[in-house]
Coordinates of C-alpha atoms in Angstrom, one line a residue:
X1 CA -66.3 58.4 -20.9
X2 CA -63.9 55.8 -22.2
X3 CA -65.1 53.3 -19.6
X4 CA -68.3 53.6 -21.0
X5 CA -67.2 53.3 -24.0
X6 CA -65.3 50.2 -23.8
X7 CA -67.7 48.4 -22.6
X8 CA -70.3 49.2 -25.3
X9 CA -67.8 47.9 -28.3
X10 CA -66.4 44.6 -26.5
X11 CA -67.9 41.7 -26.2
X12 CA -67.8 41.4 -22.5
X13 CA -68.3 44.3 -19.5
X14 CA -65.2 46.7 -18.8
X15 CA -64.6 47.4 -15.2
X16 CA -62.8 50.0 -13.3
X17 CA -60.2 49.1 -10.8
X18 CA -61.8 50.9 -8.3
X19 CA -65.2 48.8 -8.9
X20 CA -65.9 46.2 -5.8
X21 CA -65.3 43.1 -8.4
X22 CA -61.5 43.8 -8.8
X23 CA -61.4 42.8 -5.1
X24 CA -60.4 39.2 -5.8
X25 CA -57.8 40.5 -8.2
X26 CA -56.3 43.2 -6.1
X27 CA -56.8 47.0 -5.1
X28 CA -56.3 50.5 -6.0
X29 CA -53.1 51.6 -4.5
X30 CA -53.4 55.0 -2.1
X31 CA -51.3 56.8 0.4
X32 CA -48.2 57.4 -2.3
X33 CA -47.1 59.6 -4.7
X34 CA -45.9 58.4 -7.3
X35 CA -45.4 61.7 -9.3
X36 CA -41.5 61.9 -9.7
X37 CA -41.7 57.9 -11.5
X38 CA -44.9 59.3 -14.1
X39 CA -42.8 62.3 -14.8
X40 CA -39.2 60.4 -15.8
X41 CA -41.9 57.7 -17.5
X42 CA -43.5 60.6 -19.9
X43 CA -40.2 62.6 -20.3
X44 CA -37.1 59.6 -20.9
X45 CA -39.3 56.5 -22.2
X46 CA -40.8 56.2 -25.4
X47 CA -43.9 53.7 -26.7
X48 CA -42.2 51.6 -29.4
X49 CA -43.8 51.6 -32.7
X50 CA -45.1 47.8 -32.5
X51 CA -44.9 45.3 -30.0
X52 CA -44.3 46.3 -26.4
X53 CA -40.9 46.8 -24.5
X54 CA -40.5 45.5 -21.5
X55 CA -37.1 46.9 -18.6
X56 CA -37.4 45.1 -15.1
X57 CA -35.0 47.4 -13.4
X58 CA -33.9 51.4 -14.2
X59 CA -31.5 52.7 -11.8
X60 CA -32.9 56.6 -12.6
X61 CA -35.9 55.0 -11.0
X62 CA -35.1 52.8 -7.7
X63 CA -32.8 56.2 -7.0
X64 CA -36.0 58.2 -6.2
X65 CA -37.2 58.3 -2.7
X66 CA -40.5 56.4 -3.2
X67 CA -38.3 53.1 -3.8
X68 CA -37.5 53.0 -0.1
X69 CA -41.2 53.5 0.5
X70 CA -42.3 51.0 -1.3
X71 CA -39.9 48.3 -0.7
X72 CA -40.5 49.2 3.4
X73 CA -44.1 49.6 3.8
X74 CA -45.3 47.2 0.9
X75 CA -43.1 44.8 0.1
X76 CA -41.7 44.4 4.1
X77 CA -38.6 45.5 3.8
X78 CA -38.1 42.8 1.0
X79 CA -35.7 43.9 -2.1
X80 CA -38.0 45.5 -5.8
X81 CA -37.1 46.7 -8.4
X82 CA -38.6 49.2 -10.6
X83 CA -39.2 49.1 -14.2
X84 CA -41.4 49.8 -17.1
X85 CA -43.2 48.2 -20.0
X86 CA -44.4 50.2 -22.7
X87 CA -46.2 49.1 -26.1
X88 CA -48.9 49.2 -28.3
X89 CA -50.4 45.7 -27.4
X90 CA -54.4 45.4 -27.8
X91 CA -54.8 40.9 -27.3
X92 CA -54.5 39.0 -24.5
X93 CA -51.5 36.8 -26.0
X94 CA -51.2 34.5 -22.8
X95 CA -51.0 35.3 -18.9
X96 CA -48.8 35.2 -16.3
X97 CA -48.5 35.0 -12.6
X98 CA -45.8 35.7 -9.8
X99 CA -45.0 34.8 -6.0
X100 CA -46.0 38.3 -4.1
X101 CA -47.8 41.2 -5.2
X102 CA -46.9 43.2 -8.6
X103 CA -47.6 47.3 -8.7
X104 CA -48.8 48.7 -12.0
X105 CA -48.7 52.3 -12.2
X106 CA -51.0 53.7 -15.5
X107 CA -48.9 56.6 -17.1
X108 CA -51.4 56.3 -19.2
X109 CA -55.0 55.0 -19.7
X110 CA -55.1 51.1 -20.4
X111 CA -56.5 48.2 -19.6
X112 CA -55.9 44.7 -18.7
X113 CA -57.0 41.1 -19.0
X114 CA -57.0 39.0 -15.7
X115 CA -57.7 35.9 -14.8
X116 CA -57.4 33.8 -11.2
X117 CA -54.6 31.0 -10.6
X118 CA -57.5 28.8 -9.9
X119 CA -59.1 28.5 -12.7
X120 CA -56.1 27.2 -14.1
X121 CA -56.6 23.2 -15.7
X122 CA -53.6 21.4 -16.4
X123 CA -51.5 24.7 -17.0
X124 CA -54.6 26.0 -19.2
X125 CA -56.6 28.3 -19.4
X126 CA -59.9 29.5 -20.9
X127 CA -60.2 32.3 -22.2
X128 CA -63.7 33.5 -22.2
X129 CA -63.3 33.3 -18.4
X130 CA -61.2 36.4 -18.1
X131 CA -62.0 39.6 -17.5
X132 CA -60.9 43.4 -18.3
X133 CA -60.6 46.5 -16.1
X134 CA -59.6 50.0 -17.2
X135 CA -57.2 52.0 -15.2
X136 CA -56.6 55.5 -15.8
X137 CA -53.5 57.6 -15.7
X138 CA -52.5 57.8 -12.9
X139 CA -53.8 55.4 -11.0
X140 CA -51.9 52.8 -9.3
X141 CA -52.7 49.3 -8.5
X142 CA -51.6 46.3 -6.7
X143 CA -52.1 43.0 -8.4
X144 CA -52.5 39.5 -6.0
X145 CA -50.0 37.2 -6.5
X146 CA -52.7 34.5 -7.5
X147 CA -53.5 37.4 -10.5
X148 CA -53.2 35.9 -13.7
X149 CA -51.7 38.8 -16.4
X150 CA -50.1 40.0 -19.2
X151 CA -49.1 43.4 -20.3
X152 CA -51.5 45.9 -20.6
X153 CA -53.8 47.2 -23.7
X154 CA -53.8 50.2 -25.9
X155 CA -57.4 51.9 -25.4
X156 CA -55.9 54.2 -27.8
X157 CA -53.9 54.4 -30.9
X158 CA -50.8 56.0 -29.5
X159 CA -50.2 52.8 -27.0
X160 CA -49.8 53.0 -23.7
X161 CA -47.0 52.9 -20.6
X162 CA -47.1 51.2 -17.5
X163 CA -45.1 51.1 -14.4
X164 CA -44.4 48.1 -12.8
X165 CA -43.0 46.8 -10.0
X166 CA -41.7 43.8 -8.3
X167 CA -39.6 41.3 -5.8
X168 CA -36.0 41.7 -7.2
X169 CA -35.5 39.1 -10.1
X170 CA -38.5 38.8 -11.5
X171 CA -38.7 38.4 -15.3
X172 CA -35.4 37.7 -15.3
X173 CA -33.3 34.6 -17.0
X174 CA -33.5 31.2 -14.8
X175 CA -29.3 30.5 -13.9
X176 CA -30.1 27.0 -14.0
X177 CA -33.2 24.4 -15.1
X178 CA -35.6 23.5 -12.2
X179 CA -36.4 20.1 -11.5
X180 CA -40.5 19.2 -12.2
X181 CA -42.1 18.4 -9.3
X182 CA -45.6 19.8 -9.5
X183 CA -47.9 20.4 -12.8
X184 CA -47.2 24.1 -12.6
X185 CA -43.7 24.1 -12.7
X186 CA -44.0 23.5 -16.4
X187 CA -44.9 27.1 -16.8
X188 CA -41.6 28.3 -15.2
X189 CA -39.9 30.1 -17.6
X190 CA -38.0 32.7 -16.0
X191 CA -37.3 33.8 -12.9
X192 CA -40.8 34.7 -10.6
X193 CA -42.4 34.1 -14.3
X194 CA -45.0 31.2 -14.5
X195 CA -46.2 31.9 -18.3
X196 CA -49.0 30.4 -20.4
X197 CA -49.2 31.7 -24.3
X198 CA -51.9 31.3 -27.1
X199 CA -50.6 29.1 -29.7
X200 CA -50.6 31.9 -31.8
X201 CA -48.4 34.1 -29.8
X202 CA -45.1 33.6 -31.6
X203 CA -42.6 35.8 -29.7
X204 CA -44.2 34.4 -26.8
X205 CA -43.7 30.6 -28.5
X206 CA -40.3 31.0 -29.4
X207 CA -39.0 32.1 -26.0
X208 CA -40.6 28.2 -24.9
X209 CA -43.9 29.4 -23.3
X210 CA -46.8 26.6 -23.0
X211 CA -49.7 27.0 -25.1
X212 CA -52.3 27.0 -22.4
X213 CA -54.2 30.0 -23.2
X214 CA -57.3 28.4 -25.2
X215 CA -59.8 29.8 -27.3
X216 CA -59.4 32.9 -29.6
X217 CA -56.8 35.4 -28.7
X218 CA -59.1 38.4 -27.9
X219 CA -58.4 41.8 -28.6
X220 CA -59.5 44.7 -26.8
X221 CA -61.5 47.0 -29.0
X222 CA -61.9 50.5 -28.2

């Protein structure tokens, strides 16, 4: 199984998203179907050849009847939008973290690093602390907005695609600079977006990210 065998060629355990420690993380989302967004995913998107692509919003997408579903009964009525990020990504490059829940829907297998806000150190973090879990296709999962995250990692050599959704705006360019108040506001990059990178990130590094992510960028082996 490739659970299994993740775990046996990386350095540190695997787990599934449906195993009791991705609690503090999040939770395995049930009670939808999400069938019509995996089918436009695997028929109109396409996993770039390197790097990863990332669209916060796809009209073809929020048009489907499960957008009203998920805005009402998850989000509260508050505005989402749906997008996609697709790539061939295998290192944990930096995280990231939001205010209110993010949904990643696997189209395909993958896995993620993730990491807890709190463990955060004057806008670093360590990387040895975080940890990976494998979601299958299919699977959908909501993330805690105190989830630290990036996009997700190949667990095979074709890539990977991801659905993901979010409060209306995220990831999207700040109109104006914010004013620092508090330490974490240095990690404000776009809007919704707190970002940390590893120094040796450079598209992440050239867009202004903080170099907070410490240790050696790991890469997911599989």
């Amino acid at each position: 199984m490739m659970l299994e065998k993740l775990t046996r060629v990386n350095d540190r355990p695997v787990y599934s998203i449906e195993d009791e420690h991705f609690k503090t993380y999040g939770r395995v989302l049930k009670g939808y179907d999400f069938s019509e967004l995996i089918q436009y995913m695997e028929a109109h998107t396409e996993i770039p050849k390197e790097g990863n692509v990332y669209f916060p919003s796809i009209m073809e997408m929020e048009e489907m009847d499960i957008y009203k579903e998920i805005r009402d009964n998850l989000y509260g009525g508050m505005d989402i939008q749906i997008g996609y990020c697709n790539g061939v990504n295998s290192t944990m490059n930096g995280f990231e973290y939001h205010r209110g829940c993010e949904v990643n829907i696997a189209v395909t297998d993958q896995a993620f690093f993730l990491g807890h806000t709190w463990d955060l150190e004057g806008n670093c973090y360590k990387q040895e602390k975080a940890e990976i879990f494998f979601a299958k296709k299919g699977q959908a999962m909501v993330m805690h907005e105190t989830t630290l995250h990036l996009s997700p990692c190949k667990v095979e050599d074709t890539g990977f695609k991801t659905i993901v959704i979010l409060l209306r705006g995220t990831n999207t360019t700040l109109e104006k600079t914010v004013r620092k108040r508090e330490e974490g506001d240095t990690l404000l990059l776009m809007k919704n977006k707190w970002i940390l990178s590893h120094k040796d990130r450079e598209p992440l590094m050239k867009r202004g990210a903080f170099p907070g992510l410490l240790g050696v960028n790991t890469e997911l082996k599989y």
